[in-house]
mmCIF file of C-alpha atoms in Angstrom:
data_model
loop_
_atom_site.group_PDB
_atom_site.id
_atom_site.type_symbol
_atom_site.label_atom_id
_atom_site.label_comp_id
_atom_site.label_asym_id
_atom_site.label_seq_id
_atom_site.Cartn_x
_atom_site.Cartn_y
_atom_site.Cartn_z
ATOM 1 C CA UNK A 1 76.320 12.539 67.213
ATOM 2 C CA UNK A 2 73.178 11.903 64.948
ATOM 3 C CA UNK A 3 69.495 13.472 64.711
ATOM 4 C CA UNK A 4 68.078 10.313 66.047
ATOM 5 C CA UNK A 5 70.715 10.436 69.899
ATOM 6 C CA UNK A 6 70.148 14.166 70.143
ATOM 7 C CA UNK A 7 65.824 14.100 69.803
ATOM 8 C CA UNK A 8 66.064 11.219 72.631
ATOM 9 C CA UNK A 9 68.239 13.582 74.457
ATOM 10 C CA UNK A 10 66.146 16.263 73.925
ATOM 11 C CA UNK A 11 63.257 14.619 75.258
ATOM 12 C CA UNK A 12 65.113 13.309 78.068
ATOM 13 C CA UNK A 13 65.141 16.987 79.210
ATOM 14 C CA UNK A 14 62.035 17.959 78.709
ATOM 15 C CA UNK A 15 60.237 15.329 80.526
ATOM 16 C CA UNK A 16 63.092 16.327 83.573
ATOM 17 C CA UNK A 17 61.823 19.986 83.110
ATOM 18 C CA UNK A 18 58.393 19.107 83.350
ATOM 19 C CA UNK A 19 59.360 17.084 86.831
ATOM 20 C CA UNK A 20 61.320 20.207 87.611
ATOM 21 C CA UNK A 21 58.425 22.730 86.687
ATOM 22 C CA UNK A 22 60.689 24.512 84.670
ATOM 23 C CA UNK A 23 59.848 25.455 81.265
ATOM 24 C CA UNK A 24 63.192 25.143 78.811
ATOM 25 C CA UNK A 25 64.475 25.097 76.028
ATOM 26 C CA UNK A 26 67.391 22.540 75.220
ATOM 27 C CA UNK A 27 70.111 22.124 72.258
ATOM 28 C CA UNK A 28 72.388 19.684 71.027
ATOM 29 C CA UNK A 29 75.101 20.137 69.211
ATOM 30 C CA UNK A 30 77.990 18.266 67.515
ATOM 31 C CA UNK A 31 81.833 18.375 67.842
ATOM 32 C CA UNK A 32 82.185 21.415 65.571
ATOM 33 C CA UNK A 33 79.400 23.635 67.332
ATOM 34 C CA UNK A 34 76.398 22.759 64.716
ATOM 35 C CA UNK A 35 73.126 22.364 65.815
ATOM 36 C CA UNK A 36 71.942 18.815 65.621
ATOM 37 C CA UNK A 37 68.214 19.818 67.388
ATOM 38 C CA UNK A 38 66.498 21.947 69.455
ATOM 39 C CA UNK A 39 63.084 21.879 71.138
ATOM 40 C CA UNK A 40 61.576 24.868 72.882
ATOM 41 C CA UNK A 41 58.599 24.254 75.471
ATOM 42 C CA UNK A 42 55.832 25.805 75.072
ATOM 43 C CA UNK A 43 55.633 29.003 77.324
ATOM 44 C CA UNK A 44 59.273 28.493 77.442
ATOM 45 C CA UNK A 45 60.708 32.542 76.931
ATOM 46 C CA UNK A 46 62.627 33.664 74.012
ATOM 47 C CA UNK A 47 65.720 34.208 74.988
ATOM 48 C CA UNK A 48 66.104 30.553 75.765
ATOM 49 C CA UNK A 49 66.642 29.810 72.237
ATOM 50 C CA UNK A 50 69.902 31.742 71.302
ATOM 51 C CA UNK A 51 71.049 30.714 75.186
ATOM 52 C CA UNK A 52 70.961 26.827 74.596
ATOM 53 C CA UNK A 53 72.782 26.415 71.590
ATOM 54 C CA UNK A 54 75.798 28.540 73.315
ATOM 55 C CA UNK A 55 75.709 26.773 76.439
ATOM 56 C CA UNK A 56 76.489 23.781 74.205
ATOM 57 C CA UNK A 57 78.679 25.181 72.663
ATOM 58 C CA UNK A 58 80.382 26.507 75.150
ATOM 59 C CA UNK A 59 80.374 23.138 76.986
ATOM 60 C CA UNK A 60 81.643 21.551 73.920
ATOM 61 C CA UNK A 61 84.547 23.901 72.895
ATOM 62 C CA UNK A 62 85.863 23.772 76.453
ATOM 63 C CA UNK A 63 84.959 20.749 77.311
ATOM 64 C CA UNK A 64 83.729 21.295 80.649
ATOM 65 C CA UNK A 65 80.445 21.962 82.303
ATOM 66 C CA UNK A 66 79.282 25.430 81.814
ATOM 67 C CA UNK A 67 78.659 25.925 85.158
ATOM 68 C CA UNK A 68 82.107 25.675 85.391
ATOM 69 C CA UNK A 69 83.438 28.370 83.588
ATOM 70 C CA UNK A 70 81.241 30.671 84.507
ATOM 71 C CA UNK A 71 82.989 32.220 87.392
ATOM 72 C CA UNK A 72 85.662 32.708 85.506
ATOM 73 C CA UNK A 73 83.446 34.906 82.858
ATOM 74 C CA UNK A 74 82.087 36.293 85.919
ATOM 75 C CA UNK A 75 85.863 38.113 86.629
ATOM 76 C CA UNK A 76 85.786 39.809 83.529
ATOM 77 C CA UNK A 77 85.501 39.696 80.110
ATOM 78 C CA UNK A 78 87.797 36.996 77.739
ATOM 79 C CA UNK A 79 87.295 34.153 75.709
ATOM 80 C CA UNK A 80 84.952 32.501 78.351
ATOM 81 C CA UNK A 81 82.335 35.374 77.735
ATOM 82 C CA UNK A 82 81.375 35.336 73.905
ATOM 83 C CA UNK A 83 83.179 34.725 71.032
ATOM 84 C CA UNK A 84 80.925 35.284 67.647
ATOM 85 C CA UNK A 85 78.289 35.550 70.834
ATOM 86 C CA UNK A 86 77.999 31.579 70.549
ATOM 87 C CA UNK A 87 79.413 30.827 74.027
ATOM 88 C CA UNK A 88 77.501 31.190 77.206
ATOM 89 C CA UNK A 89 79.279 30.426 80.149
ATOM 90 C CA UNK A 90 76.130 29.878 82.610
ATOM 91 C CA UNK A 91 74.709 26.211 83.821
ATOM 92 C CA UNK A 92 73.390 24.705 81.909
ATOM 93 C CA UNK A 93 75.621 23.458 79.909
ATOM 94 C CA UNK A 94 77.582 20.048 79.519
ATOM 95 C CA UNK A 95 80.051 18.257 77.056
ATOM 96 C CA UNK A 96 79.597 14.931 75.797
ATOM 97 C CA UNK A 97 82.190 12.731 75.858
ATOM 98 C CA UNK A 98 83.255 9.720 73.107
ATOM 99 C CA UNK A 99 85.663 7.388 72.776
ATOM 100 C CA UNK A 100 87.777 7.227 69.443
ATOM 101 C CA UNK A 101 90.427 4.318 69.596
ATOM 102 C CA UNK A 102 92.821 5.008 72.447
ATOM 103 C CA UNK A 103 91.458 8.443 73.279
ATOM 104 C CA UNK A 104 88.226 10.127 74.406
ATOM 105 C CA UNK A 105 87.334 13.406 72.545
ATOM 106 C CA UNK A 106 84.240 15.232 72.907
ATOM 107 C CA UNK A 107 81.857 14.503 70.227
ATOM 108 C CA UNK A 108 79.043 17.457 70.984
ATOM 109 C CA UNK A 109 77.475 19.242 74.121
ATOM 110 C CA UNK A 110 74.125 19.693 74.932
ATOM 111 C CA UNK A 111 72.058 23.092 76.606
ATOM 112 C CA UNK A 112 69.603 23.949 78.311
ATOM 113 C CA UNK A 113 68.057 27.117 79.698
ATOM 114 C CA UNK A 114 64.504 28.690 80.855
ATOM 115 C CA UNK A 115 65.229 27.443 84.526
ATOM 116 C CA UNK A 116 67.081 28.309 87.336
ATOM 117 C CA UNK A 117 70.746 27.400 86.669
ATOM 118 C CA UNK A 118 70.167 24.112 89.331
ATOM 119 C CA UNK A 119 67.153 22.861 86.913
ATOM 120 C CA UNK A 120 69.376 23.328 83.773
ATOM 121 C CA UNK A 121 71.728 21.515 84.938
ATOM 122 C CA UNK A 122 69.566 18.704 86.198
ATOM 123 C CA UNK A 123 67.816 18.599 82.574
ATOM 124 C CA UNK A 124 71.202 19.355 80.748
ATOM 125 C CA UNK A 125 72.018 16.157 82.696
ATOM 126 C CA UNK A 126 69.534 13.854 82.257
ATOM 127 C CA UNK A 127 70.332 14.540 78.533
ATOM 128 C CA UNK A 128 73.884 13.459 78.896
ATOM 129 C CA UNK A 129 72.631 10.862 80.671
ATOM 130 C CA UNK A 130 70.881 9.726 76.932
ATOM 131 C CA UNK A 131 74.210 9.932 75.232
ATOM 132 C CA UNK A 132 76.045 7.922 78.108
ATOM 133 C CA UNK A 133 74.247 4.681 77.513
ATOM 134 C CA UNK A 134 72.999 5.195 74.075
#
C-alpha cells in the first residue's frame, strides 16, 4: 500500500459520492490498520472522520466487508463491536486483497462514512476497484 495509490482510491470514492449525492469521509489503511490516506468532503459530518477509518480497520482485521459484520455486531457486545474503539462494523468498509506468492492476504482496507449505508458501500467499492486494477 503506497500513498499515491491510496490517494487515487480516495479520489475514486469522492467521485462516486458526488454521483450518489452523498457527502463523505474516506480512509485507506494498510494491513496493520495504520492510516495511509484520509479525505473529507466539504460539509461532511464530523463523525465520519472517526467512522471511516474504523470501517477500514474492521474490514482489514476481519477480512470481510463491514456490511457482513453488521448483523453480528448488532446481536450484542463483543469483538465485532469495538476493539480499542477502532472497529466500526456497519456498511462501508471493504478489505483489500493482494497476492503474496501462492497465497492471498489482506493488504489493507478502505472505509467510507457520511452517506446512507448503500452510498457508503458504493463509494468504498469504487475505491477498491482502483486497488484491484492497480
